[in-house]
Coordinates of C-alpha atoms in Angstrom, one line a residue:
M1 CA -102.9 52.2 51.7
P2 CA -103.3 49.4 49.1
R3 CA -99.6 48.7 49.3
R4 CA -99.7 48.5 53.1
A5 CA -102.7 46.1 52.9
A6 CA -100.8 43.9 50.5
A7 CA -97.8 43.8 52.7
E8 CA -99.8 42.9 55.7
G9 CA -101.5 40.1 53.7
D10 CA -98.1 38.8 52.6
T11 CA -96.9 38.7 56.2
S12 CA -100.0 36.9 57.3
A13 CA -99.7 34.3 54.5
A14 CA -96.0 33.8 55.3
G15 CA -96.8 33.2 58.9
E16 CA -99.5 30.6 58.0
E17 CA -97.1 28.9 55.7
R18 CA -94.5 28.6 58.4
G19 CA -97.1 27.3 60.9
A20 CA -98.2 24.7 58.4
Q21 CA -94.6 23.7 57.8
A22 CA -94.0 23.3 61.5
I23 CA -97.1 21.1 61.9
H24 CA -95.9 18.9 58.9
R25 CA -92.5 18.5 60.6
V26 CA -94.0 17.4 63.9
L27 CA -96.3 14.9 62.1
T28 CA -93.3 13.6 60.2
L29 CA -91.4 13.2 63.4
L30 CA -94.3 11.2 65.0
E31 CA -94.6 9.0 61.9
V32 CA -91.0 7.9 62.2
F33 CA -92.1 5.6 65.1
S34 CA -94.4 3.6 62.8
T35 CA -91.5 2.7 60.5
A36 CA -88.2 2.9 62.4
G37 CA -89.3 1.3 65.7
P38 CA -91.1 2.0 68.9
S39 CA -88.0 3.3 70.8
I40 CA -85.6 5.6 68.9
S41 CA -82.7 7.9 69.7
L42 CA -82.7 11.6 69.0
T43 CA -80.1 11.1 66.2
E44 CA -82.1 8.4 64.5
L45 CA -85.3 10.4 64.8
S46 CA -83.7 13.5 63.2
E47 CA -82.2 11.5 60.4
H48 CA -85.4 9.6 59.5
A49 CA -87.5 12.9 59.7
G50 CA -84.9 14.9 57.7
L51 CA -84.5 17.4 60.5
A52 CA -81.6 19.0 62.1
V53 CA -80.9 17.6 65.6
P54 CA -81.6 20.9 67.4
T55 CA -84.9 21.2 65.5
A56 CA -85.9 17.7 66.3
H57 CA -85.0 18.1 69.9
R58 CA -87.1 21.2 70.3
M59 CA -90.1 19.5 68.8
L60 CA -89.6 16.4 70.9
R61 CA -89.5 18.5 74.1
A62 CA -92.8 20.2 73.1
L63 CA -94.4 16.8 72.3
Q64 CA -93.0 15.4 75.6
S65 CA -94.6 18.3 77.6
R66 CA -98.0 17.2 76.2
G67 CA -97.5 13.5 76.7
Y68 CA -97.2 12.6 73.0
V69 CA -93.7 11.2 73.5
T70 CA -91.8 9.9 76.5
H71 CA -88.0 10.0 77.1
D72 CA -86.1 7.2 78.8
P73 CA -83.2 9.0 80.7
I74 CA -81.2 5.7 80.9
S75 CA -81.2 4.8 77.2
G76 CA -81.8 8.3 75.9
H77 CA -84.5 6.9 73.6
Y78 CA -87.9 8.4 72.8
S79 CA -91.2 6.4 72.6
L80 CA -94.8 7.3 71.8
G81 CA -96.6 8.6 74.9
P82 CA -100.0 8.0 76.5
S83 CA -101.5 11.0 74.7
V84 CA -101.1 9.3 71.4
M85 CA -102.8 6.2 72.8
T86 CA -105.7 8.3 74.1
L87 CA -106.3 9.7 70.6
A88 CA -106.1 6.2 69.2
Q89 CA -108.6 5.0 71.8
A90 CA -111.1 7.6 70.7
V91 CA -111.2 6.0 67.3
L92 CA -111.4 2.5 68.7
V93 CA -114.2 3.4 71.0
R94 CA -116.3 4.3 68.0
G95 CA -115.7 0.9 66.5
E96 CA -115.3 -2.4 68.3
Q97 CA -116.0 -1.0 71.8
D98 CA -119.3 0.6 70.9
R99 CA -121.1 -2.6 71.9
L100 CA -119.2 -2.8 75.2
L101 CA -120.2 0.7 76.0
T102 CA -123.8 0.2 75.0
L103 CA -124.1 -2.9 77.3
A104 CA -122.1 -1.4 80.2
M105 CA -123.6 2.1 80.6
P106 CA -127.0 1.0 82.2
H107 CA -125.1 -1.2 84.6
L108 CA -122.6 1.5 85.5
E109 CA -125.5 3.8 86.3
A110 CA -127.3 1.1 88.4
L111 CA -124.1 0.3 90.4
R112 CA -123.6 4.1 91.0
D113 CA -127.2 4.5 92.2
Q114 CA -126.9 1.4 94.4
T115 CA -123.6 2.3 96.1
N116 CA -123.7 6.1 95.7
E117 CA -120.1 5.9 94.6
T118 CA -118.4 6.6 91.2
T119 CA -118.4 3.7 88.7
G120 CA -116.1 3.4 85.7
L121 CA -115.3 1.2 82.7
H122 CA -111.6 0.6 82.1
V123 CA -109.7 -1.0 79.2
V124 CA -106.1 -1.9 78.5
L125 CA -104.1 0.7 76.6
G126 CA -100.6 -0.5 75.9
N127 CA -98.9 -0.8 79.4
S128 CA -101.6 1.5 80.8
R129 CA -105.3 1.5 81.3
V130 CA -107.8 4.2 80.3
C131 CA -111.3 5.1 81.6
I132 CA -113.7 5.0 78.7
A133 CA -116.9 5.6 80.6
E134 CA -117.8 6.9 84.0
C135 CA -120.8 7.6 86.2
V136 CA -119.9 10.0 88.9
S137 CA -121.2 9.8 92.5
P138 CA -123.7 12.4 93.5
E139 CA -121.9 13.0 96.8
V140 CA -120.1 16.3 97.4
V141 CA -116.9 14.5 98.3
R142 CA -116.3 11.9 95.6
M143 CA -113.7 10.2 93.4
A144 CA -113.8 11.0 89.7
L145 CA -111.1 10.2 87.1
G146 CA -112.7 11.6 84.0
V147 CA -113.2 9.8 80.7
G148 CA -109.9 9.5 78.8
R149 CA -107.7 9.5 81.9
V150 CA -104.8 7.1 81.5
L151 CA -103.3 5.4 84.5
P152 CA -100.6 2.7 85.1
L153 CA -102.0 -0.7 84.4
Y154 CA -100.4 -2.2 87.5
A155 CA -101.8 0.4 90.0
G156 CA -105.4 0.2 91.4
A157 CA -108.2 -2.3 91.5
A158 CA -109.2 -1.8 87.8
G159 CA -105.6 -2.4 86.7
K160 CA -105.4 -5.6 88.7
A161 CA -108.7 -6.8 87.4
L162 CA -107.5 -6.3 83.8
L163 CA -104.1 -8.0 84.5
S164 CA -105.8 -11.0 86.1
G165 CA -107.1 -12.1 82.8
M166 CA -103.9 -11.7 80.8
R167 CA -101.9 -14.6 79.4
D168 CA -98.6 -15.3 81.1
D169 CA -96.5 -13.9 78.2
A170 CA -98.5 -10.7 78.0
L171 CA -98.3 -10.3 81.8
D172 CA -94.5 -10.8 81.7
A173 CA -94.2 -8.1 79.0
V174 CA -96.2 -5.6 81.2
L175 CA -94.3 -6.3 84.4
A176 CA -90.9 -7.1 82.9
D177 CA -89.1 -7.8 86.2
G178 CA -85.7 -6.3 86.5
A179 CA -86.2 -3.8 83.6
P180 CA -85.3 -0.2 84.0
Q181 CA -88.0 1.8 85.8
R182 CA -90.1 4.0 83.5
P183 CA -93.7 5.4 83.6
G184 CA -96.3 2.6 83.5
R185 CA -93.9 -0.1 84.7
P186 CA -93.6 -1.3 88.3
T187 CA -90.4 -1.9 90.1
T188 CA -89.2 -5.5 90.6
A189 CA -90.5 -5.5 94.2
E190 CA -93.9 -4.1 93.0
A191 CA -94.1 -6.7 90.3
A192 CA -93.5 -9.5 92.7
R193 CA -96.2 -8.3 95.1
L194 CA -98.6 -7.9 92.2
R195 CA -98.0 -11.4 90.9
R196 CA -99.0 -12.7 94.3
A197 CA -102.0 -10.5 94.5
L198 CA -103.2 -11.6 91.1
V199 CA -103.4 -15.2 92.2
V200 CA -106.0 -14.1 94.8
V201 CA -107.8 -11.8 92.4
R202 CA -108.3 -14.8 90.0
E203 CA -109.7 -16.9 92.8
D204 CA -112.1 -14.3 94.1
G205 CA -113.1 -12.8 90.7
Y206 CA -112.4 -9.2 91.8
A207 CA -109.7 -6.9 93.2
T208 CA -109.5 -4.2 95.8
S209 CA -107.2 -1.2 96.3
D210 CA -106.5 1.3 99.0
E211 CA -104.8 4.5 97.8
E212 CA -102.8 2.8 95.1
A213 CA -103.8 4.9 92.1
A214 CA -104.8 8.1 94.0
A215 CA -104.3 9.4 97.5
G216 CA -107.5 8.9 99.7
A217 CA -109.2 6.7 97.1
A218 CA -110.4 3.1 97.6
A219 CA -111.9 0.8 95.0
I220 CA -113.1 -2.6 94.0
A221 CA -113.1 -3.8 90.4
A222 CA -113.9 -7.0 88.5
P223 CA -113.0 -8.1 84.9
V224 CA -115.5 -8.2 82.1
F225 CA -114.9 -11.2 79.8
G226 CA -115.8 -11.5 76.1
A227 CA -115.3 -14.4 73.7
R228 CA -111.6 -13.6 73.4
G229 CA -110.8 -13.1 77.1
V230 CA -110.9 -10.0 79.4
E231 CA -112.4 -7.0 77.5
A232 CA -112.6 -4.5 80.3
A233 CA -112.9 -3.9 84.0
I234 CA -115.7 -2.3 86.0
A235 CA -114.6 -0.4 89.1
I236 CA -116.5 1.3 91.9
A237 CA -114.4 4.0 93.6
G238 CA -114.9 6.4 96.4
P239 CA -113.1 8.2 99.3
A240 CA -111.5 5.7 101.5
A241 CA -113.1 7.2 104.6
R242 CA -116.6 6.5 103.3
W243 CA -116.0 3.7 100.9
S244 CA -114.7 1.4 103.6
R245 CA -113.7 -2.2 103.4
T246 CA -117.0 -3.1 104.9
A247 CA -119.0 -1.1 102.4
R248 CA -116.9 -2.5 99.5
T249 CA -117.4 -6.1 100.7
A250 CA -121.1 -5.5 100.8
A251 CA -121.1 -4.4 97.2
V252 CA -119.1 -7.3 95.9
P253 CA -122.2 -9.5 95.0
R254 CA -123.7 -6.7 93.0
L255 CA -120.4 -6.1 91.1
L256 CA -119.9 -9.8 90.4
A257 CA -123.5 -10.2 89.2
T258 CA -123.0 -7.2 86.9
V259 CA -119.8 -8.3 85.2
A260 CA -121.3 -11.8 84.8
T261 CA -124.3 -10.4 83.0
I262 CA -122.2 -8.2 80.7
S263 CA -119.8 -11.0 80.0
E264 CA -122.6 -13.3 79.0
Q265 CA -123.9 -10.7 76.7
L266 CA -120.5 -10.3 75.1
G267 CA -120.4 -14.1 74.4
H268 CA -118.3 -15.3 77.2
R269 CA -118.7 -18.9 78.3
P270 CA -117.7 -19.5 82.0
G271 CA -115.1 -22.2 82.2
G272 CA -114.8 -22.3 78.4
D273 CA -111.9 -21.2 76.2
N274 CA -110.5 -18.7 78.7
P275 CA -108.1 -20.3 81.2
R276 CA -107.9 -17.0 83.2
A277 CA -111.7 -16.8 83.9
A278 CA -112.0 -16.5 87.6
R279 CA -114.4 -18.6 89.7
P280 CA -115.6 -16.0 92.2
R281 CA -116.0 -16.8 95.9
R282 CA -118.8 -14.3 96.5
G283 CA -118.3 -12.2 99.5
A284 CA -114.6 -12.9 99.8
T285 CA -112.0 -10.1 99.8
S286 CA -109.0 -10.0 97.5
G287 CA -106.3 -7.9 96.0
T288 CA -103.4 -6.0 97.6
R289 CA -104.5 -4.5 100.9

């Protein structure tokens, strides 16, 4: 009996060691992106990580299935995926975005109570946007993203509100007209339409969307400015059948007043250092219809 117990203990320890080794290999593979570049081929990844190509490929497929890496079928290169960004965002939220969340939460709750629709706070995350706070509608039929949900930056009212405050060079990098299509990047035609829509969003101070980010969903959103420019976007979203264009338009003054209050508390000076700061025409409609 003692010999059997010892053998079982040895087997368990060996299994734990193999599991730890596999974790270290995966982490080594991910760390390659921080030194070798943001977009790397399978061969380069395996060489830098000191792994056999088949081993690296198996690990990359597992990471890709969970969104930690993405694969471009045209170039064959791998890049870090949105799941890595979501983890990084969790750290950032505890730091520099603490104040933003503290200021925004009471306003998100008030807007939710006033409109009976879901309100959310969104920030830029690479070429995407992520919802970092949400107050869900009490209605049975409602729209809810969930905190931490990552969406393309170019799709939806919140995305357009965030893009409207970007400098031209940053906007060009996100849209990259003519570049190969990949997740989080619009086609050339979509980019052209979006550029036209952003002109109106900047004039009006807010954006609208109808079923752009999710089927059956409608939303309005406005940018929140800080001392350095656009810090976030506040969105109000609901089922398109109930959250109609008329209902959304009626809520615009509340939304604009809310983002103006938060922006002031964050140190934004209207018409000051930020050339992208919109001058709202209250009650107007904007964005891609």
